[in-house]
Amino acid sequence: MKVPLLNLKAQYKGIEKEIDEAIKRVCESGQFILGDEVVKFEEELASYCKANYGIGVSSGTDALLISLMALKIKPDDEIITSAYSFFATAGVISRLGAKPVFVDIEDDTFNINPSFIEEKITEMTKAILPVHLFGQVADMEPIMELSKRYNLPVVEDAAQAIGACYKDGKVAGTIGDAGCLSFFPTKNLGGFGDGGMVLTRDKELAERIKILRVNGAKPKYYHKTIGGNFRLDAIQAAILRVKLRWLEHWTEERQKNSQNYERLFSEKGLDKFIHLPKAIYKNYHIYNQFIIRTKERDELRDFLKKNGIDTAIYYPLPLPLQECFKELGYKEGDFPEAERASKETLALPVYPEITLKMQEYVVEKIKEFFS
Ligand SMILES: *Cc1c(COP(=O)(O)O)cnc(C)c1O
């Protein structure tokens, strides 16, 4: 049996007609960048996420970058963020000449550990950038408490957590000042190319982001600020509007598949050998990834590969140990949990279209590996 990590072709087949019509509509409109399709998508997704404003942008990376630009982050400012995330989280900070200040993660959620944040706050700290990794919202209550006490804006990297909810029901990306989403094809709401969105409740911030998105122009050809080309394509917006109607259903399928794994792992007595993902505080976890951890991660991965099962490692090297951040001076041992996670975590296929038979096969093979 073959089990891919994700099956975007199967997903397309299920909604082919609606998608094709949406693409055709854009082709016939002649409006390819921003415009009506993008505005409608922004309204629909902001409403789904219970945000006041949504600003469609060119990628998740650009959503983070433009949010920091709109908050006027300057060279030498310090931004506190998680040691364990996709590179863009920290890359955008450095691109503005600012300094990422890393904080270790919690061992059960893989999210930033709020109890280590305060000790990293200095005169130079200008924002906190938590990440909602794998589909679960970080522990935002203590983060927002620090944000108030030190008057620091919070930018949420919600690229992997669209529609996820924190314990109090607040939606990922709407708790801090700005929330960043990505429509990279492997995300729960994936486009047919790059795309992203910034969510915010702040009218003024939304306005600044809209101006920065078009090279800082307002009105057209007059520039009070320097922005960039951060525009979203109409064709992506049209496709994403179709897919948004399916998002809740797909999320429920991912949650059901996660429960299947949990049941199958415990039936086979495998919970002794591997740690399963944990949703804390009854968070609404959207399982962008289903992450198990085991000390024999690399061997298990090879064994599954030989048996036709695709898995992935997110991420093999924590951010502070990346070569490009060498001059920040971090060393091995500074972030024990992030480092341990980078050696032990493995993503199993959990996509909406995976069948129970396939999941049973995955768990059977894992059982075989450990016996
Ligand atoms: C995917 C992702 C991004 C970047 O999104 P792109 O659309 O690929 O630019 C940023 N942060 C995290 C945590 C991500 O998973």
XYZ file of C-alpha atoms in Angstrom, residues 8 47 69 88 122-123 138 163 167 207 213 226 234 236 238 248 263-264 280 291 316 320 335 346:
24
model
C -3.858 17.420 -3.286
C -15.648 36.565 8.910
C 6.711 46.754 8.702
C 10.109 32.546 7.771
C 14.770 44.365 27.240
C 14.597 48.071 26.376
C 0.122 28.803 21.635
C -9.516 28.447 12.244
C -9.290 27.671 25.192
C -4.999 50.651 6.484
C 1.011 46.083 0.043
C 8.202 52.509 1.320
C -7.326 37.231 -8.048
C -5.751 32.487 -5.889
C -11.160 32.808 -6.393
C -14.508 23.308 8.262
C -7.349 4.911 19.178
C -5.238 2.643 16.939
C -3.970 21.341 25.921
C 3.200 14.920 15.106
C 15.386 19.090 11.631
C 18.787 29.625 16.672
C 17.197 25.448 23.694
C 7.795 12.939 12.870
